[in-house]
Structure formats: C-alpha cells, structure tokens
mmCIF file of C-alpha atoms in Angstrom:
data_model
loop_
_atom_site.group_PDB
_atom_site.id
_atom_site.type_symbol
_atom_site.label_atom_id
_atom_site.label_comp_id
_atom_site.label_asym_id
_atom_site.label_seq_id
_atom_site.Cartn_x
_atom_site.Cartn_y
_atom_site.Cartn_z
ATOM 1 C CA UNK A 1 15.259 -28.239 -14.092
ATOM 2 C CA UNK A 2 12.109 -29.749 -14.632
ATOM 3 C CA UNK A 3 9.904 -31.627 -11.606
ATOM 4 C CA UNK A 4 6.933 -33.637 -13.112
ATOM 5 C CA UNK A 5 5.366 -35.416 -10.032
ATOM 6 C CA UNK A 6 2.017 -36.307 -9.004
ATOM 7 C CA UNK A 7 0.936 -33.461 -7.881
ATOM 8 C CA UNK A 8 2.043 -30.623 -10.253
ATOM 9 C CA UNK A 9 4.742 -29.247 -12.233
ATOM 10 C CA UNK A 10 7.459 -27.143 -12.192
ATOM 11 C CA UNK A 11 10.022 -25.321 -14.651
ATOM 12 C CA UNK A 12 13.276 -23.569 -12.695
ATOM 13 C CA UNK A 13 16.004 -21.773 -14.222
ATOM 14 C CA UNK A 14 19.602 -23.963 -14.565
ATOM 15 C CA UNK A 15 21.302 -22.876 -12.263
ATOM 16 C CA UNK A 16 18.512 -24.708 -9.326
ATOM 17 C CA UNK A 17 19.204 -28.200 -7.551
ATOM 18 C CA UNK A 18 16.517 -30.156 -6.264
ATOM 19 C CA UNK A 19 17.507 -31.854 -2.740
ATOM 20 C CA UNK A 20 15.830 -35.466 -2.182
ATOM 21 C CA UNK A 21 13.640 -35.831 1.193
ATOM 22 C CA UNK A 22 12.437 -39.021 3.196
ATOM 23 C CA UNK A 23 9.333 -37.615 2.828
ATOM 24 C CA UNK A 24 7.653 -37.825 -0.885
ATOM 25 C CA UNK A 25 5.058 -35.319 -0.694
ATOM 26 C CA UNK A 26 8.012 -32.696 0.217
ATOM 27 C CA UNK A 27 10.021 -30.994 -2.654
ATOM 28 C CA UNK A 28 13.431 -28.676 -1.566
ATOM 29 C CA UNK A 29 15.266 -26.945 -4.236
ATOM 30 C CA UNK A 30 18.138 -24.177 -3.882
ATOM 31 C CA UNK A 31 19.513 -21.643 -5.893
ATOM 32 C CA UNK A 32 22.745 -20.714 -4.498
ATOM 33 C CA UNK A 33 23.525 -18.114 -7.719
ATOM 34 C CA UNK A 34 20.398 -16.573 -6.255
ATOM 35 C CA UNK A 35 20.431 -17.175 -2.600
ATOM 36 C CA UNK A 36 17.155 -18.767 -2.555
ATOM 37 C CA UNK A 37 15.292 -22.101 -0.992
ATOM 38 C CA UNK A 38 11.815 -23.141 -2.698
ATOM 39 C CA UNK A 39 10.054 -25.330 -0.730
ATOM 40 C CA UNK A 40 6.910 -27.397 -1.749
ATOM 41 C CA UNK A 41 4.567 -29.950 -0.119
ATOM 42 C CA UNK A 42 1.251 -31.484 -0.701
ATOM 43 C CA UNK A 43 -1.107 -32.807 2.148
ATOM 44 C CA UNK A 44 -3.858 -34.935 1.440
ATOM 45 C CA UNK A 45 -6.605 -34.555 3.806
ATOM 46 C CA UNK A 46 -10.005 -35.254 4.005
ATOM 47 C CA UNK A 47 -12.058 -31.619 5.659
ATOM 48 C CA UNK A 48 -15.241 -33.357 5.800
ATOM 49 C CA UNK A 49 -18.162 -30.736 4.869
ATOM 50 C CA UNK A 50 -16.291 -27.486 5.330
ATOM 51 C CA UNK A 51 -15.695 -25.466 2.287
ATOM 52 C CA UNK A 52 -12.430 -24.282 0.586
ATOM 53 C CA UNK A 53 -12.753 -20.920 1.445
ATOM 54 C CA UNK A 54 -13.562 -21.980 5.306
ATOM 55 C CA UNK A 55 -9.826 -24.173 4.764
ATOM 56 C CA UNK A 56 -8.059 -21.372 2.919
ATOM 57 C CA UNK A 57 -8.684 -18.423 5.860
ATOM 58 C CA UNK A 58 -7.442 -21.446 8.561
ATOM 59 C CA UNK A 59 -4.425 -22.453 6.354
ATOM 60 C CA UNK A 60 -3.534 -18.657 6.642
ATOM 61 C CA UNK A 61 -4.233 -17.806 9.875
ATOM 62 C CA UNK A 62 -2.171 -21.008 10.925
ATOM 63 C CA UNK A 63 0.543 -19.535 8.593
ATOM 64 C CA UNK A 64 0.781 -16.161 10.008
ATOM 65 C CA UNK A 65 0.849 -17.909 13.614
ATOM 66 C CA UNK A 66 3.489 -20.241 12.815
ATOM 67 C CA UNK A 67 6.070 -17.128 10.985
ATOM 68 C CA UNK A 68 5.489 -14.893 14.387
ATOM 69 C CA UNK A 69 5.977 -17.461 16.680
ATOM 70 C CA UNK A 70 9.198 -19.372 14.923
ATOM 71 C CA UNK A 71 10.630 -16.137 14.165
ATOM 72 C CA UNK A 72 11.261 -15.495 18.285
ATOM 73 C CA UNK A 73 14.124 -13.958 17.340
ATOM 74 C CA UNK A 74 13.613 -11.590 15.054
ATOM 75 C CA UNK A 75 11.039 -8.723 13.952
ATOM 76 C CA UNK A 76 8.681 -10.480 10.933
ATOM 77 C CA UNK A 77 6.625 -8.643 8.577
ATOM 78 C CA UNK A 78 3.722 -9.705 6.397
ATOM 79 C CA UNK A 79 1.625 -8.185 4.542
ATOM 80 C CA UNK A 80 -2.069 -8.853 4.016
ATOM 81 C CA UNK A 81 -3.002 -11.693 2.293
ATOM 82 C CA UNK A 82 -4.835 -12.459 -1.035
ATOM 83 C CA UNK A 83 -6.761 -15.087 -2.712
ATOM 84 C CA UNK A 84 -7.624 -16.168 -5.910
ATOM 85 C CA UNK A 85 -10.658 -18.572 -6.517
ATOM 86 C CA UNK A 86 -10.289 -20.672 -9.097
ATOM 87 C CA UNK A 87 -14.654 -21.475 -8.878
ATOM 88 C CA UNK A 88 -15.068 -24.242 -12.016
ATOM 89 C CA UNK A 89 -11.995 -26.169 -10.229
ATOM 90 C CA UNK A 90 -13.376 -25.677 -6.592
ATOM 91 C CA UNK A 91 -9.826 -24.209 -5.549
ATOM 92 C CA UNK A 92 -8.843 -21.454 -3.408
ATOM 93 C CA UNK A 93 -5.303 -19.862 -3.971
ATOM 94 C CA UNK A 94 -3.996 -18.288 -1.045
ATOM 95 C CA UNK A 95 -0.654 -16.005 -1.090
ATOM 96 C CA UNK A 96 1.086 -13.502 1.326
ATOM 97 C CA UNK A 97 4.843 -11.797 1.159
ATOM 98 C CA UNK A 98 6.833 -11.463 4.204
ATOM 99 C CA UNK A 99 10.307 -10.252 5.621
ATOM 100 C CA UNK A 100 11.932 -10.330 8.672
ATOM 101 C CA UNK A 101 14.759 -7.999 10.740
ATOM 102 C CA UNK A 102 17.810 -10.325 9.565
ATOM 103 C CA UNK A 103 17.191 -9.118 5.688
ATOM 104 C CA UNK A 104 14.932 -12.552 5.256
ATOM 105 C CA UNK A 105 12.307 -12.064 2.490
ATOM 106 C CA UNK A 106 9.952 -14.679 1.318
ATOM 107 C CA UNK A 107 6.534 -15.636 0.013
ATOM 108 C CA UNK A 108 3.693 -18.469 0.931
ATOM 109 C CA UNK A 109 1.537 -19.930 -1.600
ATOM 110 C CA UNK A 110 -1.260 -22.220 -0.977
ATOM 111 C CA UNK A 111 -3.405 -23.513 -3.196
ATOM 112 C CA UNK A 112 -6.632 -25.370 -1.209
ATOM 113 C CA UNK A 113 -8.777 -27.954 -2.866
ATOM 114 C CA UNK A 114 -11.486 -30.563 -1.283
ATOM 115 C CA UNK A 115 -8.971 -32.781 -0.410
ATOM 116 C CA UNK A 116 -5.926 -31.927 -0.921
ATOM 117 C CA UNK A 117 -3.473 -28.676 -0.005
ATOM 118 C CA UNK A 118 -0.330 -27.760 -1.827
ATOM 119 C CA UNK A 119 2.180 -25.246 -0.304
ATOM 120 C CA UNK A 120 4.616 -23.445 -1.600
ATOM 121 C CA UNK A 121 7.442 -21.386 0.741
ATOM 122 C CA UNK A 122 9.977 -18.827 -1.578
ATOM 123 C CA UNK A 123 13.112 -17.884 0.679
ATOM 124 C CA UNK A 124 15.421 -15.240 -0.417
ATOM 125 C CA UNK A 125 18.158 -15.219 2.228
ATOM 126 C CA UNK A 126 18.977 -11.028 1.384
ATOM 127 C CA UNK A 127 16.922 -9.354 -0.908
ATOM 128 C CA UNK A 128 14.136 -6.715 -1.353
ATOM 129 C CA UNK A 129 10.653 -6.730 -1.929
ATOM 130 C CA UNK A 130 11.378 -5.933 -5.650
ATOM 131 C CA UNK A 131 13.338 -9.283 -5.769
ATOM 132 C CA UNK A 132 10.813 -10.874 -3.884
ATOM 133 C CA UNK A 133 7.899 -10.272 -6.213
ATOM 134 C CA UNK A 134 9.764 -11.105 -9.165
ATOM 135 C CA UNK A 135 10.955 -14.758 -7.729
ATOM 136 C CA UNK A 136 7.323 -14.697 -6.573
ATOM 137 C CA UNK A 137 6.174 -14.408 -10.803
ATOM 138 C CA UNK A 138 9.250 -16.665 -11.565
ATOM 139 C CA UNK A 139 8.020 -19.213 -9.313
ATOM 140 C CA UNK A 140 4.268 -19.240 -9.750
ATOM 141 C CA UNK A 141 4.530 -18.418 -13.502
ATOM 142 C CA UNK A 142 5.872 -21.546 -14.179
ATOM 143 C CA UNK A 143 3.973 -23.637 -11.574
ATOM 144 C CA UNK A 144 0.914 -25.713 -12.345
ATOM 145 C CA UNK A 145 -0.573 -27.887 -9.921
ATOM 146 C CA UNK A 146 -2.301 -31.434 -11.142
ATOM 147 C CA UNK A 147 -6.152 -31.264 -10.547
ATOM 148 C CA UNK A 148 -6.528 -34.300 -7.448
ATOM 149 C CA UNK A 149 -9.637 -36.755 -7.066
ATOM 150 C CA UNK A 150 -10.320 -38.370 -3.635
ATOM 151 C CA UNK A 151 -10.955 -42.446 -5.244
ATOM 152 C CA UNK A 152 -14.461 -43.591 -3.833
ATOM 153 C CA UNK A 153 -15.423 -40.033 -3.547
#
C-alpha cells in the first residue's frame, strides 16, 4: 500500500488497509496478519517565536501525560525519549516506546517543524519489545514526511 498525501509518504507491506476518516489530516491503517494499528496526523499550527526544540519537549511531555492518564486502567511503561534534529530543515524528531500491563506495546513519533507537527502512533495489540522495534524500523524506514511552508510567511 502506498499513501502519497500532502504531507508525506508512506510504503506498508500488502497485507495493510488504510481506513478513511472525516477528518483529512488523520491517516488509520491496520494490519490484522500483524495485529497492529498505525496511526498518523498532521497539525498545522502557528507557535509564534518559540523554537522547535521548545515545541518538541511540550509535544512529549503532553504525550507522556496523555498515555498515564488514558491508560487508568492499566500499568503503562515508557521509556525515555529521544530526538533527532534534523538542523538544515529546522525539524525536531521526537520518538519514545511504550507498553502497558494488558500486553499493549507501541511507539510515538513526532516530527516538529515551525509550523506544522506530524505524529505518528505504532500499536501492536500483543507483542514484545523485539517486535516493537522492528515495526518501529518498518514504519519509519519507509516514512518520509513532505518539507511544509507557512504561505505569506
């Protein structure tokens, strides 16, 4: 399957579906050969002066908020974040792995430019972190997001 949009692009394996939203900026695709939801979303938002490293620690720390407190039933795990900055583009990537007490593993990508974030949530519904890193390098390997310019910037 191959998603061309806007906003990046994407390779996946065969045997993945793509589910359409209401929402345009919101991509869902499944694997059930796998047992695995990939979920990705763009936001286009204008962060005034702050920097992208200033938006990248607040997109995680609003990330690792959101897992704890939506996982109320259930133990989560994650383990420490870490970035990549991409310095001739202006972009921060942001990443951390997680798993919870129900055998839930996943991942959270962000990738933070001036005016624009693009998120990317891996799901394996039972796995390990073995499996998790490699649909991690599946994912990302084949992931490119499209460079965005603010018109009348």
């Amino acid at each position: 399957m191959d998603v061309d949009n806007d906003h990046f692009t994407l390779f996946l394996p065969e045997d993945w579906t793509g589910k359409k939203e209401d929402d345009p900026e919101q991509h869902i695709f499944h694997s059930v050969i796998r047992g695995a939801h990939l979920t990705i979303s763009s936001a286009i938002i204008d962060f005034g002066h702050k920097s992208t490293d200033e938006i990248a620690d607040k997109l995680l720390e609003v990330r690792h908020k959101a897992e704890i407190e939506l996982a109320s039933d259930r133990k989560v795990f994650l383990s420490n974040p870490w970035s990549t900055v991409f310095a001739a583009d202006d972009v921060v990537q942001v990443n951390y792995f997680g798993y919870d007490s129900f055998d839930r593993y996943f991942f959270f990508t962000g990738f933070v430019e001036k005016f624009r974030i693009i998120s990317i949530t891996g799901e394996l519904i039972q796995g390990d972190h073995s499996s998790l890193e490699k649909f991690f390098q599946e994912t990302l390997g084949s992931f490119r997001f499209k460079r965005f310019e603010m018109e009348n910037e």
